[in-house]
Amino acid sequence: MKINKRTAAELAAPIVVASGVFGASLRLFDYAFKRVDYVPETSADKQKYADAYWQYMDWYKQVDKATWQLHPDDAANHLVAHFIPAANSKRVVIISHGYKGDGATMANYAQMFHRLGFNVLLPDNRSHGHSAGEYINFGWLDRVDYLDWLKKIIDTIGTDAEIVLFGASMGGATVEMMSGEKLPPQVKVLIADSGYSSIEAELAYLLKKQFHLPKYPFVPLVSLINKRRLGYYLNAVQSTTQLQKNHLPIFFIHGDHDVFVPSEMAFSNYRATQGPREFWLVKGATHVESFWQDPERYQRHIVDFLKKYLPEN
């Protein structure tokens, strides 16, 4: 059978389109998931907090701290954290950082908790900072790594340790995802600032908002790529599903002007959890801006929550 040029073009068109869509999905995956070895500049609306941020960073550089490691002989799974000790304290907070940040970028929260008498552990999550990894996993693999960090804390501090899990943005979602795991009894409370309800929903939201692209076919293709690269489909990465297994007290914090992780996701997370729960919706705050708006007010809310669910002995 002879195929003319027009028929050949008509037959080839779907293949060309599919190839183009898949190529675009590969580029989207690399853009969103591939590690970068620098901390990107903050958004323009938060530049007004730059001086305060660098003051916290100066404190972090000067404070006494130790380097902790997991799997130091395994190049693919080598993880690094920094531990800031507090004198005569059994209280520890693990602080989980945001997307393309590292432990040091959480210096403001670290100083706040340290002044409240907490030992502070600041991990660099997989594919961030000094830790190994090629692709960002948005908290799903990190939640398992944090179980190892918890074991190391208990081995170091003792079985009478009292542990708080705190995270912001991707770190908030990481804490929410940890909530569904079998946590040791030393973990007492959780605090999640600006965490998303699922990475699939977050990716679809940002595709539409930032790139004006539909969820289909891009999100399913990115999910397929993620399955090949990291071993799971994106619909596995659900804060809400994990929170349905949680019975620990949890404090949700979210800005009502957050256009990166919409506050509707925080409400979904709040409804999903099965434990005691509190929610502070911060008026006028954009993404992870609640602390920077008023650090003293932020600390008061944290302290009030801890007094209720983790009182001093």
Tab-separated table of C-alpha atoms in Angstrom:
chain	number	residue	atom	x	y	z
A	1	MET	CA	0.000	0.000	0.000
A	2	LYS	CA	1.344	3.368	-0.994
A	3	ILE	CA	1.076	6.121	1.647
A	4	ASN	CA	1.102	9.678	0.360
A	5	LYS	CA	2.762	12.568	2.196
A	6	ARG	CA	-0.514	13.877	3.634
A	7	THR	CA	-1.486	10.481	5.053
A	8	ALA	CA	1.996	9.995	6.495
A	9	ALA	CA	1.813	13.395	8.185
A	10	GLU	CA	-1.614	12.594	9.634
A	11	LEU	CA	-0.327	9.287	11.004
A	12	ALA	CA	2.799	10.877	12.429
A	13	ALA	CA	1.047	13.851	14.061
A	14	PRO	CA	-0.123	12.015	17.219
A	15	ILE	CA	3.358	10.571	17.684
A	16	VAL	CA	4.945	14.012	17.343
A	17	VAL	CA	2.446	15.534	19.781
A	18	ALA	CA	2.932	12.712	22.293
A	19	SER	CA	6.695	13.019	22.004
A	20	GLY	CA	6.463	16.769	22.589
A	21	VAL	CA	4.227	16.359	25.634
A	22	PHE	CA	6.516	13.724	27.133
A	23	GLY	CA	9.554	15.907	26.479
A	24	ALA	CA	7.836	18.820	28.196
A	25	SER	CA	6.997	16.552	31.142
A	26	LEU	CA	10.640	15.511	31.428
A	27	ARG	CA	11.660	19.167	31.538
A	28	LEU	CA	9.000	19.867	34.161
A	29	PHE	CA	10.242	16.967	36.265
A	30	ASP	CA	13.833	18.185	36.120
A	31	TYR	CA	12.743	21.756	36.897
A	32	ALA	CA	10.743	20.745	39.978
A	33	PHE	CA	12.534	17.622	41.253
A	34	LYS	CA	16.220	17.871	40.369
A	35	ARG	CA	18.472	19.041	43.193
A	36	VAL	CA	20.245	22.390	43.040
A	37	ASP	CA	23.412	23.010	45.008
A	38	TYR	CA	22.521	26.509	46.098
A	39	VAL	CA	19.683	28.128	48.018
A	40	PRO	CA	17.535	30.150	45.583
A	41	GLU	CA	16.752	33.765	46.418
A	42	THR	CA	13.580	34.328	48.362
A	43	SER	CA	10.558	35.924	46.738
A	44	ALA	CA	10.466	39.687	46.243
A	45	ASP	CA	7.774	40.172	48.886
A	46	LYS	CA	10.087	38.709	51.557
A	47	GLN	CA	13.176	40.759	50.705
A	48	LYS	CA	12.110	43.181	53.437
A	49	TYR	CA	13.055	40.499	55.970
A	50	ALA	CA	16.585	40.024	54.578
A	51	ASP	CA	18.386	41.878	57.378
A	52	ALA	CA	16.616	39.838	60.052
A	53	TYR	CA	17.308	36.618	58.131
A	54	TRP	CA	21.049	37.297	58.023
A	55	GLN	CA	21.085	38.106	61.744
A	56	TYR	CA	19.656	34.645	62.411
A	57	MET	CA	22.247	33.164	60.048
A	58	ASP	CA	25.032	34.936	61.938
A	59	TRP	CA	23.726	33.388	65.156
A	60	TYR	CA	23.631	29.968	63.507
A	61	LYS	CA	27.223	30.250	62.287
A	62	GLN	CA	28.467	31.191	65.753
A	63	VAL	CA	26.440	28.823	67.946
A	64	ASP	CA	28.112	25.601	69.110
A	65	LYS	CA	26.930	22.650	67.076
A	66	ALA	CA	27.950	19.149	66.087
A	67	THR	CA	27.700	17.435	62.718
A	68	TRP	CA	25.658	14.239	62.735
A	69	GLN	CA	25.594	11.698	59.907
A	70	LEU	CA	23.557	8.738	58.733
A	71	HIS	CA	24.978	6.080	56.372
A	72	PRO	CA	28.389	7.808	56.017
A	73	ASP	CA	29.781	4.896	53.982
A	74	ASP	CA	26.881	4.817	51.540
A	75	ALA	CA	27.412	7.536	48.949
A	76	ALA	CA	23.852	7.316	47.614
A	77	ASN	CA	22.202	7.566	51.036
A	78	HIS	CA	24.634	9.687	53.058
A	79	LEU	CA	22.662	12.180	55.170
A	80	VAL	CA	23.940	15.096	57.240
A	81	ALA	CA	22.402	17.122	60.069
A	82	HIS	CA	23.628	19.678	62.584
A	83	PHE	CA	22.832	19.357	66.278
A	84	ILE	CA	22.725	22.385	68.590
A	85	PRO	CA	22.828	21.231	72.230
A	86	ALA	CA	20.996	22.886	75.105
A	87	ALA	CA	22.383	22.664	78.627
A	88	ASN	CA	20.612	20.294	81.012
A	89	SER	CA	17.662	19.686	78.691
A	90	LYS	CA	15.962	16.507	77.565
A	91	ARG	CA	13.770	18.397	75.122
A	92	VAL	CA	14.632	18.163	71.431
A	93	VAL	CA	13.084	19.670	68.322
A	94	ILE	CA	13.745	18.300	64.838
A	95	ILE	CA	13.270	21.103	62.322
A	96	SER	CA	12.510	20.133	58.730
A	97	HIS	CA	13.388	22.692	56.070
A	98	GLY	CA	11.592	23.806	52.929
A	99	TYR	CA	11.953	23.173	49.213
A	100	LYS	CA	15.513	23.724	47.925
A	101	GLY	CA	16.628	24.975	51.341
A	102	ASP	CA	18.754	23.239	53.962
A	103	GLY	CA	18.972	23.003	57.724
A	104	ALA	CA	20.785	26.324	58.031
A	105	THR	CA	17.920	28.197	56.343
A	106	MET	CA	15.800	27.350	59.391
A	107	ALA	CA	18.074	29.360	61.692
A	108	ASN	CA	15.221	31.623	62.821
A	109	TYR	CA	13.160	28.698	64.103
A	110	ALA	CA	16.285	27.060	65.540
A	111	GLN	CA	17.099	30.146	67.598
A	112	MET	CA	13.510	30.408	68.841
A	113	PHE	CA	13.398	26.799	70.052
A	114	HIS	CA	16.935	26.923	71.440
A	115	ARG	CA	16.045	29.945	73.561
A	116	LEU	CA	13.027	28.002	74.792
A	117	GLY	CA	15.427	25.397	76.146
A	118	PHE	CA	15.402	22.842	73.312
A	119	ASN	CA	18.216	20.884	71.799
A	120	VAL	CA	17.856	21.412	68.055
A	121	LEU	CA	18.473	18.988	65.181
A	122	LEU	CA	18.602	20.491	61.692
A	123	PRO	CA	18.791	17.804	58.996
A	124	ASP	CA	19.645	18.482	55.375
A	125	ASN	CA	16.997	16.419	53.621
A	126	ARG	CA	17.830	14.150	50.710
A	127	SER	CA	19.072	16.102	47.668
A	128	HIS	CA	19.572	19.230	49.780
A	129	GLY	CA	22.595	20.811	51.430
A	130	HIS	CA	25.296	18.333	52.395
A	131	SER	CA	23.080	15.249	52.028
A	132	ALA	CA	23.221	12.894	49.049
A	133	GLY	CA	20.563	12.514	46.400
A	134	GLU	CA	19.834	13.594	42.866
A	135	TYR	CA	16.086	14.228	43.041
A	136	ILE	CA	13.907	15.982	45.620
A	137	ASN	CA	11.297	13.618	47.073
A	138	PHE	CA	9.007	16.232	48.677
A	139	GLY	CA	9.028	14.575	52.081
A	140	TRP	CA	8.004	11.048	51.173
A	141	LEU	CA	11.419	9.410	51.542
A	142	ASP	CA	12.496	11.997	54.107
A	143	ARG	CA	9.786	10.785	56.483
A	144	VAL	CA	11.579	7.422	56.704
A	145	ASP	CA	15.002	9.058	57.111
A	146	TYR	CA	13.638	11.014	60.060
A	147	LEU	CA	12.851	7.760	61.843
A	148	ASP	CA	16.603	7.135	61.806
A	149	TRP	CA	17.268	10.650	63.096
A	150	LEU	CA	14.787	9.974	65.901
A	151	LYS	CA	16.670	6.826	66.872
A	152	LYS	CA	19.948	8.749	66.928
A	153	ILE	CA	18.405	11.435	69.157
A	154	ILE	CA	17.089	8.857	71.636
A	155	ASP	CA	20.454	7.063	71.665
A	156	THR	CA	22.183	10.394	72.386
A	157	ILE	CA	19.759	12.149	74.751
A	158	GLY	CA	18.267	9.086	76.412
A	159	THR	CA	14.936	7.307	76.533
A	160	ASP	CA	13.532	10.153	78.636
A	161	ALA	CA	13.894	12.587	75.732
A	162	GLU	CA	10.834	14.664	74.796
A	163	ILE	CA	10.741	15.351	71.070
A	164	VAL	CA	8.888	17.941	68.986
A	165	LEU	CA	8.657	17.587	65.205
A	166	PHE	CA	8.513	20.965	63.453
A	167	GLY	CA	8.585	21.838	59.771
A	168	ALA	CA	7.776	24.655	57.369
A	169	SER	CA	6.530	24.394	53.753
A	170	MET	CA	7.907	21.099	52.381
A	171	GLY	CA	9.186	20.525	55.903
A	172	GLY	CA	5.677	21.010	57.258
A	173	ALA	CA	4.405	18.378	54.845
A	174	THR	CA	7.298	16.101	55.874
A	175	VAL	CA	6.181	16.339	59.504
A	176	GLU	CA	2.593	15.626	58.454
A	177	MET	CA	3.748	12.577	56.499
A	178	MET	CA	5.781	11.365	59.470
A	179	SER	CA	2.627	11.507	61.589
A	180	GLY	CA	1.325	8.350	59.964
A	181	GLU	CA	4.406	6.294	60.785
A	182	LYS	CA	5.016	4.291	63.955
A	183	LEU	CA	6.788	6.978	65.958
A	184	PRO	CA	8.647	6.300	69.213
A	185	PRO	CA	6.849	7.384	72.410
A	186	GLN	CA	9.422	10.139	72.909
A	187	VAL	CA	7.725	12.123	70.111
A	188	LYS	CA	5.148	14.236	71.914
A	189	VAL	CA	3.788	16.893	69.534
A	190	LEU	CA	3.904	18.009	65.895
A	191	ILE	CA	3.922	21.514	64.415
A	192	ALA	CA	3.394	22.048	60.676
A	193	ASP	CA	3.702	25.505	59.107
A	194	SER	CA	2.442	25.881	55.509
A	195	GLY	CA	2.461	22.195	54.558
A	196	TYR	CA	0.688	20.889	51.447
A	197	SER	CA	-1.992	18.200	51.471
A	198	SER	CA	-0.484	16.168	48.613
A	199	ILE	CA	2.334	16.695	46.143
A	200	GLU	CA	0.072	15.723	43.232
A	201	ALA	CA	-2.422	18.457	44.160
A	202	GLU	CA	0.397	20.936	44.787
A	203	LEU	CA	2.020	20.215	41.423
A	204	ALA	CA	-1.301	20.549	39.581
A	205	TYR	CA	-1.971	23.848	41.376
A	206	LEU	CA	1.443	25.311	40.506
A	207	LEU	CA	1.282	24.097	36.896
A	208	LYS	CA	-1.918	26.045	36.422
A	209	LYS	CA	-0.840	29.119	38.388
A	210	GLN	CA	2.738	29.505	37.172
A	211	PHE	CA	2.722	27.896	33.728
A	212	HIS	CA	-0.985	27.947	32.732
A	213	LEU	CA	-0.806	24.223	32.016
A	214	PRO	CA	-3.532	21.654	32.759
A	215	LYS	CA	-3.125	18.760	35.169
A	216	TYR	CA	-3.645	16.262	32.331
A	217	PRO	CA	-1.539	14.924	30.720
A	218	PHE	CA	1.424	16.523	32.513
A	219	VAL	CA	0.979	15.441	36.139
A	220	PRO	CA	0.409	11.749	35.286
A	221	LEU	CA	3.504	11.783	33.059
A	222	VAL	CA	5.614	13.492	35.731
A	223	SER	CA	4.320	10.865	38.153
A	224	LEU	CA	5.413	8.119	35.767
A	225	ILE	CA	8.874	9.676	35.511
A	226	ASN	CA	9.049	9.927	39.313
A	227	LYS	CA	8.124	6.244	39.601
A	228	ARG	CA	11.084	5.387	37.391
A	229	ARG	CA	13.512	7.754	39.122
A	230	LEU	CA	12.455	7.508	42.796
A	231	GLY	CA	10.326	4.360	42.928
A	232	TYR	CA	6.806	5.648	43.660
A	233	TYR	CA	3.905	7.425	41.971
A	234	LEU	CA	3.077	10.933	43.132
A	235	ASN	CA	-0.361	9.948	44.413
A	236	ALA	CA	1.474	8.076	47.197
A	237	VAL	CA	2.719	11.394	48.624
A	238	GLN	CA	-0.308	12.357	50.704
A	239	SER	CA	-0.178	14.359	53.912
A	240	THR	CA	-3.883	13.784	54.446
A	241	THR	CA	-3.630	9.992	54.206
A	242	GLN	CA	-0.810	9.960	56.742
A	243	LEU	CA	-2.620	12.341	59.080
A	244	GLN	CA	-5.606	9.990	59.170
A	245	LYS	CA	-3.334	7.647	61.153
A	246	ASN	CA	-2.098	10.351	63.516
A	247	HIS	CA	-3.184	10.585	67.169
A	248	LEU	CA	-0.558	13.022	68.446
A	249	PRO	CA	-1.342	16.683	69.145
A	250	ILE	CA	-0.612	18.780	66.067
A	251	PHE	CA	-0.552	22.538	65.487
A	252	PHE	CA	-1.195	23.799	61.952
A	253	ILE	CA	-0.008	27.291	60.972
A	254	HIS	CA	-0.832	28.829	57.604
A	255	GLY	CA	-1.044	32.262	56.011
A	256	ASP	CA	-4.389	33.250	54.528
A	257	HIS	CA	-2.564	35.013	51.638
A	258	ASP	CA	-0.447	31.991	50.720
A	259	VAL	CA	-0.452	31.664	46.916
A	260	PHE	CA	2.208	28.932	46.832
A	261	VAL	CA	0.455	26.409	49.077
A	262	PRO	CA	-3.177	27.568	49.273
A	263	SER	CA	-4.732	27.618	52.733
A	264	GLU	CA	-7.410	25.171	51.577
A	265	MET	CA	-4.718	22.495	51.814
A	266	ALA	CA	-4.148	23.335	55.479
A	267	PHE	CA	-7.870	22.949	56.148
A	268	SER	CA	-7.771	19.549	54.433
A	269	ASN	CA	-4.859	18.526	56.647
A	270	TYR	CA	-6.651	19.808	59.741
A	271	ARG	CA	-9.781	17.796	58.925
A	272	ALA	CA	-7.747	14.650	58.224
A	273	THR	CA	-5.856	14.317	61.510
A	274	GLN	CA	-7.274	12.137	64.262
A	275	GLY	CA	-5.378	13.597	67.207
A	276	PRO	CA	-5.834	16.803	69.225
A	277	ARG	CA	-5.436	19.672	66.797
A	278	GLU	CA	-5.147	23.434	66.657
A	279	PHE	CA	-5.085	25.787	63.691
A	280	TRP	CA	-3.756	29.322	63.447
A	281	LEU	CA	-4.718	31.004	60.172
A	282	VAL	CA	-2.482	34.078	60.029
A	283	LYS	CA	-4.140	37.097	58.456
A	284	GLY	CA	-2.176	38.773	55.696
A	285	ALA	CA	0.646	36.218	55.715
A	286	THR	CA	1.992	34.808	52.453
A	287	HIS	CA	3.842	31.496	52.169
A	288	VAL	CA	5.854	30.802	55.352
A	289	GLU	CA	5.617	34.462	56.308
A	290	SER	CA	3.856	33.990	59.652
A	291	PHE	CA	7.084	33.992	61.680
A	292	TRP	CA	8.566	36.964	59.848
A	293	GLN	CA	5.483	39.123	60.298
A	294	ASP	CA	5.869	39.069	64.079
A	295	PRO	CA	8.420	36.667	65.623
A	296	GLU	CA	7.277	37.379	69.197
A	297	ARG	CA	3.636	36.635	68.379
A	298	TYR	CA	4.691	33.467	66.550
A	299	GLN	CA	6.666	32.321	69.600
A	300	ARG	CA	3.717	33.015	71.915
A	301	HIS	CA	1.503	30.742	69.822
A	302	ILE	CA	4.147	28.010	69.878
A	303	VAL	CA	4.620	28.347	73.644
A	304	ASP	CA	0.863	28.279	74.305
A	305	PHE	CA	0.547	25.079	72.282
A	306	LEU	CA	3.493	23.455	74.056
A	307	LYS	CA	2.182	24.454	77.495
A	308	LYS	CA	-1.025	22.627	76.713
A	309	TYR	CA	0.406	19.427	75.246
A	310	LEU	CA	4.018	19.336	76.475
A	311	PRO	CA	4.035	21.038	79.876
A	312	GLU	CA	7.252	21.569	81.775
A	313	ASN	CA	7.937	18.951	84.440
